[in-house]
Structures are given as structure tokens and as C-alpha cells.
PDB file of C-alpha atoms in Angstrom:
ATOM      1  CA  UNK L 141     221.960  85.994 182.159  1.00  0.00           C
ATOM      2  CA  UNK L 142     223.706  82.704 182.837  1.00  0.00           C
ATOM      3  CA  UNK L 143     221.565  79.993 184.375  1.00  0.00           C
ATOM      4  CA  UNK L 144     222.724  78.869 187.790  1.00  0.00           C
ATOM      5  CA  UNK L 145     223.597  75.201 188.287  1.00  0.00           C
ATOM      6  CA  UNK L 146     222.734  73.484 191.538  1.00  0.00           C
ATOM      7  CA  UNK L 147     223.922  70.446 193.456  1.00  0.00           C
ATOM      8  CA  UNK L 148     220.817  68.733 194.827  1.00  0.00           C
ATOM      9  CA  UNK L 149     221.312  65.860 197.242  1.00  0.00           C
ATOM     10  CA  UNK L 150     218.616  63.930 199.113  1.00  0.00           C
ATOM     11  CA  UNK L 151     219.519  63.718 202.792  1.00  0.00           C
ATOM     12  CA  UNK L 152     216.395  62.324 204.491  1.00  0.00           C
ATOM     13  CA  UNK L 153     213.043  60.767 203.682  1.00  0.00           C
ATOM     14  CA  UNK L 154     209.859  60.913 205.719  1.00  0.00           C
ATOM     15  CA  UNK L 155     206.533  59.283 205.040  1.00  0.00           C
ATOM     16  CA  UNK L 156     202.881  60.238 205.317  1.00  0.00           C
ATOM     17  CA  UNK L 157     201.213  57.692 207.597  1.00  0.00           C
ATOM     18  CA  UNK L 158     197.570  57.059 208.431  1.00  0.00           C
ATOM     19  CA  UNK L 159     196.371  56.498 211.978  1.00  0.00           C
ATOM     20  CA  UNK L 160     193.273  54.808 213.330  1.00  0.00           C
ATOM     21  CA  UNK L 161     192.079  53.619 216.704  1.00  0.00           C
ATOM     22  CA  UNK L 162     193.400  50.209 217.784  1.00  0.00           C
ATOM     23  CA  UNK L 163     189.707  49.288 218.110  1.00  0.00           C
ATOM     24  CA  UNK L 164     189.379  49.561 214.330  1.00  0.00           C
ATOM     25  CA  UNK L 165     189.826  46.049 212.846  1.00  0.00           C
ATOM     26  CA  UNK L 166     191.218  47.379 209.558  1.00  0.00           C
ATOM     27  CA  UNK L 167     195.015  47.004 209.444  1.00  0.00           C
ATOM     28  CA  UNK L 168     195.735  47.837 205.821  1.00  0.00           C
ATOM     29  CA  UNK L 169     194.328  50.029 203.065  1.00  0.00           C
ATOM     30  CA  UNK L 170     195.413  50.358 199.488  1.00  0.00           C
ATOM     31  CA  UNK L 171     196.683  53.703 198.219  1.00  0.00           C
ATOM     32  CA  UNK L 172     193.552  53.858 196.057  1.00  0.00           C
ATOM     33  CA  UNK L 173     191.264  53.250 199.065  1.00  0.00           C
ATOM     34  CA  UNK L 174     192.942  56.072 201.006  1.00  0.00           C
ATOM     35  CA  UNK L 175     192.468  58.401 198.040  1.00  0.00           C
ATOM     36  CA  UNK L 176     188.792  57.428 197.760  1.00  0.00           C
ATOM     37  CA  UNK L 177     188.251  57.906 201.517  1.00  0.00           C
ATOM     38  CA  UNK L 178     189.664  61.440 201.353  1.00  0.00           C
ATOM     39  CA  UNK L 179     187.693  62.140 198.159  1.00  0.00           C
ATOM     40  CA  UNK L 180     184.482  61.127 199.950  1.00  0.00           C
ATOM     41  CA  UNK L 181     183.861  58.128 197.650  1.00  0.00           C
ATOM     42  CA  UNK L 182     184.375  55.511 200.371  1.00  0.00           C
ATOM     43  CA  UNK L 183     182.377  56.551 203.441  1.00  0.00           C
ATOM     44  CA  UNK L 184     181.937  53.380 205.528  1.00  0.00           C
ATOM     45  CA  UNK L 185     184.611  51.097 207.011  1.00  0.00           C
ATOM     46  CA  UNK L 186     182.599  48.059 205.784  1.00  0.00           C
ATOM     47  CA  UNK L 187     183.622  49.047 202.232  1.00  0.00           C
ATOM     48  CA  UNK L 188     187.269  48.315 203.097  1.00  0.00           C
ATOM     49  CA  UNK L 189     186.793  45.194 205.245  1.00  0.00           C
ATOM     50  CA  UNK L 190     185.940  46.890 208.526  1.00  0.00           C
ATOM     51  CA  UNK L 191     182.865  47.407 210.673  1.00  0.00           C
ATOM     52  CA  UNK L 192     179.634  48.974 209.439  1.00  0.00           C
ATOM     53  CA  UNK L 193     180.671  52.402 210.721  1.00  0.00           C
ATOM     54  CA  UNK L 194     180.992  55.827 209.151  1.00  0.00           C
ATOM     55  CA  UNK L 195     184.546  56.896 208.221  1.00  0.00           C
ATOM     56  CA  UNK L 196     185.548  60.251 209.699  1.00  0.00           C
ATOM     57  CA  UNK L 197     188.574  61.403 207.692  1.00  0.00           C
ATOM     58  CA  UNK L 198     190.133  64.245 209.671  1.00  0.00           C
ATOM     59  CA  UNK L 199     192.175  66.834 207.773  1.00  0.00           C
ATOM     60  CA  UNK L 200     194.680  69.559 208.572  1.00  0.00           C
ATOM     61  CA  UNK L 201     194.287  73.124 207.323  1.00  0.00           C
ATOM     62  CA  UNK L 202     195.492  74.005 203.806  1.00  0.00           C
ATOM     63  CA  UNK L 203     198.717  75.664 205.088  1.00  0.00           C
ATOM     64  CA  UNK L 204     199.854  72.543 206.963  1.00  0.00           C
ATOM     65  CA  UNK L 205     202.778  70.587 205.589  1.00  0.00           C
ATOM     66  CA  UNK L 206     200.991  67.272 206.106  1.00  0.00           C
ATOM     67  CA  UNK L 207     197.967  68.578 204.200  1.00  0.00           C
ATOM     68  CA  UNK L 208     200.258  69.479 201.294  1.00  0.00           C
ATOM     69  CA  UNK L 209     201.698  65.934 201.454  1.00  0.00           C
ATOM     70  CA  UNK L 210     198.206  64.448 201.419  1.00  0.00           C
ATOM     71  CA  UNK L 211     197.429  66.365 198.237  1.00  0.00           C
ATOM     72  CA  UNK L 212     200.787  65.611 196.597  1.00  0.00           C
ATOM     73  CA  UNK L 213     201.344  61.973 197.579  1.00  0.00           C
ATOM     74  CA  UNK L 214     197.790  60.614 197.877  1.00  0.00           C
ATOM     75  CA  UNK L 215     195.255  62.756 196.060  1.00  0.00           C
ATOM     76  CA  UNK L 216     197.066  63.856 192.893  1.00  0.00           C
ATOM     77  CA  UNK L 217     194.412  65.458 190.687  1.00  0.00           C
ATOM     78  CA  UNK L 218     191.533  64.135 192.818  1.00  0.00           C
ATOM     79  CA  UNK L 219     189.672  66.782 194.834  1.00  0.00           C
ATOM     80  CA  UNK L 220     189.678  66.449 198.635  1.00  0.00           C
ATOM     81  CA  UNK L 221     186.298  66.200 200.291  1.00  0.00           C
ATOM     82  CA  UNK L 222     185.328  68.842 202.843  1.00  0.00           C
ATOM     83  CA  UNK L 223     186.422  67.588 206.277  1.00  0.00           C
ATOM     84  CA  UNK L 224     183.742  65.981 208.474  1.00  0.00           C
ATOM     85  CA  UNK L 225     184.586  68.394 211.311  1.00  0.00           C
ATOM     86  CA  UNK L 226     186.661  71.563 211.623  1.00  0.00           C
ATOM     87  CA  UNK L 227     190.172  71.412 210.199  1.00  0.00           C
ATOM     88  CA  UNK L 228     192.663  70.177 212.792  1.00  0.00           C
ATOM     89  CA  UNK L 229     195.119  73.005 213.629  1.00  0.00           C
ATOM     90  CA  UNK L 230     198.210  71.046 214.749  1.00  0.00           C
ATOM     91  CA  UNK L 231     199.838  67.622 214.359  1.00  0.00           C
ATOM     92  CA  UNK L 232     199.394  66.918 218.065  1.00  0.00           C
ATOM     93  CA  UNK L 233     195.717  67.761 217.855  1.00  0.00           C
ATOM     94  CA  UNK L 234     195.354  65.482 214.821  1.00  0.00           C
ATOM     95  CA  UNK L 235     196.560  62.429 216.738  1.00  0.00           C
ATOM     96  CA  UNK L 236     194.543  63.473 219.772  1.00  0.00           C
ATOM     97  CA  UNK L 237     191.399  63.913 217.652  1.00  0.00           C
ATOM     98  CA  UNK L 238     191.730  60.393 216.212  1.00  0.00           C
ATOM     99  CA  UNK L 239     192.492  59.012 219.687  1.00  0.00           C
ATOM    100  CA  UNK L 240     189.548  60.607 221.482  1.00  0.00           C
ATOM    101  CA  UNK L 241     186.864  61.186 218.877  1.00  0.00           C
ATOM    102  CA  UNK L 242     183.403  60.053 220.033  1.00  0.00           C
ATOM    103  CA  UNK L 243     183.152  56.608 218.475  1.00  0.00           C
ATOM    104  CA  UNK L 244     186.851  56.917 217.699  1.00  0.00           C
ATOM    105  CA  UNK L 245     187.111  53.609 215.875  1.00  0.00           C
ATOM    106  CA  UNK L 246     185.533  55.435 212.928  1.00  0.00           C
ATOM    107  CA  UNK L 247     188.144  58.207 212.740  1.00  0.00           C
ATOM    108  CA  UNK L 248     191.194  58.260 210.460  1.00  0.00           C
ATOM    109  CA  UNK L 249     193.928  60.888 210.420  1.00  0.00           C
ATOM    110  CA  UNK L 250     197.428  61.312 209.113  1.00  0.00           C
ATOM    111  CA  UNK L 251     200.779  62.652 210.151  1.00  0.00           C
ATOM    112  CA  UNK L 252     204.372  62.166 209.134  1.00  0.00           C
ATOM    113  CA  UNK L 253     206.168  59.071 210.380  1.00  0.00           C
ATOM    114  CA  UNK L 254     208.675  61.147 212.342  1.00  0.00           C
ATOM    115  CA  UNK L 255     205.898  62.682 214.482  1.00  0.00           C
ATOM    116  CA  UNK L 256     204.023  59.409 214.917  1.00  0.00           C
ATOM    117  CA  UNK L 257     207.033  57.281 215.742  1.00  0.00           C
ATOM    118  CA  UNK L 258     210.060  59.321 216.836  1.00  0.00           C
ATOM    119  CA  UNK L 259     208.081  61.982 218.730  1.00  0.00           C
ATOM    120  CA  UNK L 260     205.662  59.318 220.076  1.00  0.00           C
ATOM    121  CA  UNK L 261     202.575  61.254 218.898  1.00  0.00           C
ATOM    122  CA  UNK L 262     201.100  58.056 217.509  1.00  0.00           C
ATOM    123  CA  UNK L 263     201.166  56.226 220.856  1.00  0.00           C
ATOM    124  CA  UNK L 264     197.884  54.481 221.509  1.00  0.00           C
ATOM    125  CA  UNK L 265     197.002  54.538 217.810  1.00  0.00           C
ATOM    126  CA  UNK L 266     197.470  52.051 214.989  1.00  0.00           C
ATOM    127  CA  UNK L 267     199.506  52.972 211.921  1.00  0.00           C
ATOM    128  CA  UNK L 268     197.859  51.426 208.884  1.00  0.00           C
ATOM    129  CA  UNK L 269     199.746  49.427 206.316  1.00  0.00           C
ATOM    130  CA  UNK L 270     199.396  50.819 202.775  1.00  0.00           C
ATOM    131  CA  UNK L 271     199.261  48.270 199.980  1.00  0.00           C
ATOM    132  CA  UNK L 272     200.263  45.706 202.628  1.00  0.00           C
ATOM    133  CA  UNK L 273     203.439  47.578 203.613  1.00  0.00           C
ATOM    134  CA  UNK L 274     203.825  48.830 207.170  1.00  0.00           C
ATOM    135  CA  UNK L 275     205.421  52.259 207.573  1.00  0.00           C
ATOM    136  CA  UNK L 276     208.660  51.701 209.453  1.00  0.00           C
ATOM    137  CA  UNK L 277     212.289  52.793 209.222  1.00  0.00           C
ATOM    138  CA  UNK L 278     213.183  49.935 206.866  1.00  0.00           C
ATOM    139  CA  UNK L 279     210.280  50.327 204.395  1.00  0.00           C
ATOM    140  CA  UNK L 280     210.879  54.095 204.289  1.00  0.00           C
ATOM    141  CA  UNK L 281     214.651  53.714 203.828  1.00  0.00           C
ATOM    142  CA  UNK L 282     214.324  51.097 201.078  1.00  0.00           C
ATOM    143  CA  UNK L 283     211.485  52.992 199.376  1.00  0.00           C
ATOM    144  CA  UNK L 284     208.822  50.261 199.444  1.00  0.00           C
ATOM    145  CA  UNK L 285     206.286  52.240 201.510  1.00  0.00           C
ATOM    146  CA  UNK L 286     204.236  54.206 198.954  1.00  0.00           C
ATOM    147  CA  UNK L 287     203.744  57.663 200.526  1.00  0.00           C
ATOM    148  CA  UNK L 288     207.336  58.945 200.764  1.00  0.00           C
ATOM    149  CA  UNK L 289     208.622  62.509 200.856  1.00  0.00           C
ATOM    150  CA  UNK L 290     212.354  63.087 200.309  1.00  0.00           C
ATOM    151  CA  UNK L 291     214.116  66.153 201.691  1.00  0.00           C
ATOM    152  CA  UNK L 292     217.010  67.707 199.792  1.00  0.00           C
ATOM    153  CA  UNK L 293     219.982  69.909 200.535  1.00  0.00           C
ATOM    154  CA  UNK L 294     220.796  72.332 197.709  1.00  0.00           C
ATOM    155  CA  UNK L 295     223.886  74.436 197.067  1.00  0.00           C
ATOM    156  CA  UNK L 296     225.110  76.447 194.082  1.00  0.00           C
ATOM    157  CA  UNK L 297     227.475  74.263 192.029  1.00  0.00           C
ATOM    158  CA  UNK L 298     230.005  77.133 191.855  1.00  0.00           C
ATOM    159  CA  UNK L 299     229.994  77.844 195.629  1.00  0.00           C
ATOM    160  CA  UNK L 300     233.629  77.933 196.809  1.00  0.00           C
ATOM    161  CA  UNK L 301     234.784  74.905 198.817  1.00  0.00           C
ATOM    162  CA  UNK L 302     235.415  77.008 201.928  1.00  0.00           C
ATOM    163  CA  UNK L 303     232.159  79.038 201.704  1.00  0.00           C
ATOM    164  CA  UNK L 304     229.717  78.735 204.601  1.00  0.00           C
ATOM    165  CA  UNK L 305     227.025  77.226 202.358  1.00  0.00           C
ATOM    166  CA  UNK L 306     229.445  74.608 200.964  1.00  0.00           C
ATOM    167  CA  UNK L 307     230.662  73.722 204.474  1.00  0.00           C
ATOM    168  CA  UNK L 308     227.067  73.349 205.660  1.00  0.00           C
ATOM    169  CA  UNK L 309     226.180  71.355 202.521  1.00  0.00           C
TER     170      UNK L 309
END
């Protein structure tokens, strides 16, 4: 059986961003610090230049796209800690949980940049810099922000020029 050849073209890039309360004095974390927070190795904001306050790293459920991105882009082979509260069912509830958690300056959550910025779900929250780089359209476009996720369009190389899939591609 002949192996199929594919045309694979990136068409968009999104980023995994981390949100905290504006009352949290921490503005930037390193990629390593984020990994250690979600592994349960860093448990107090004072360990990363913040207040002496417990870190509450909210998580989505295992089927969520953003949870898959957390594992792929941040955690790698490192095991995720059990979440400090129930898993957060939706993106909207993630931002709301960080925004309203009792003692919310201790909470941290994540979402994709598109939800936080374009859909305004991050309003009233602070997006953390990672390795000193703020997540914004420019840092995502140029590839300097560290937690990036490209999206691709794929079509069979031998698809006829006038085929619906080639036209859509």
C-alpha cells in the first residue's frame, strides 16, 4: 500500500497563558516555576517573589484542550499534582474561579490567549509574563512567548486542484 503524502501548513498560533488576581504582586514566572507550581513543588507565592500565601493552581479536567496544552507545553514528563479543588469544567469557569476564589490573590489558572484576550474572559485578571515575555499578539506571532500551540491545515498532496478539500485548503 502506497503511503499518502500530505501538505501541512500552519495557519494560526495560540498560546497557553496564566492568570492571577491583579492583587497578586507577581508579574512574571519562569517556565520552570510554572512547571514546579503545577507539579506541587512550589506551593507558596513567597517562593517566586510574591506574598507569603499558598498557591492554588486550578486545573481543567483531563479531556479539556487547555489541560492537554498544560501537559504538552509546560509539564512534559513531569507529573501534574492533584488539583487543590475540583477540576474546573469550562474555560469561563476557570477565569471566574481565579477571579472570585476566597483569598483570590493566591489562585492561578490558565487558558488560551484567544479566550483571555479576544473573548475578554481574562478581564479583571492579570496575565503573567513567562520568562519575562508578556503574552500578546506580537510575542505570539514572532514566537518569543514560550507556551505556543500552532494549528495546521492538512490536505492530501494528490488532491485535485478543484476538489472541495483543496479549495478549502
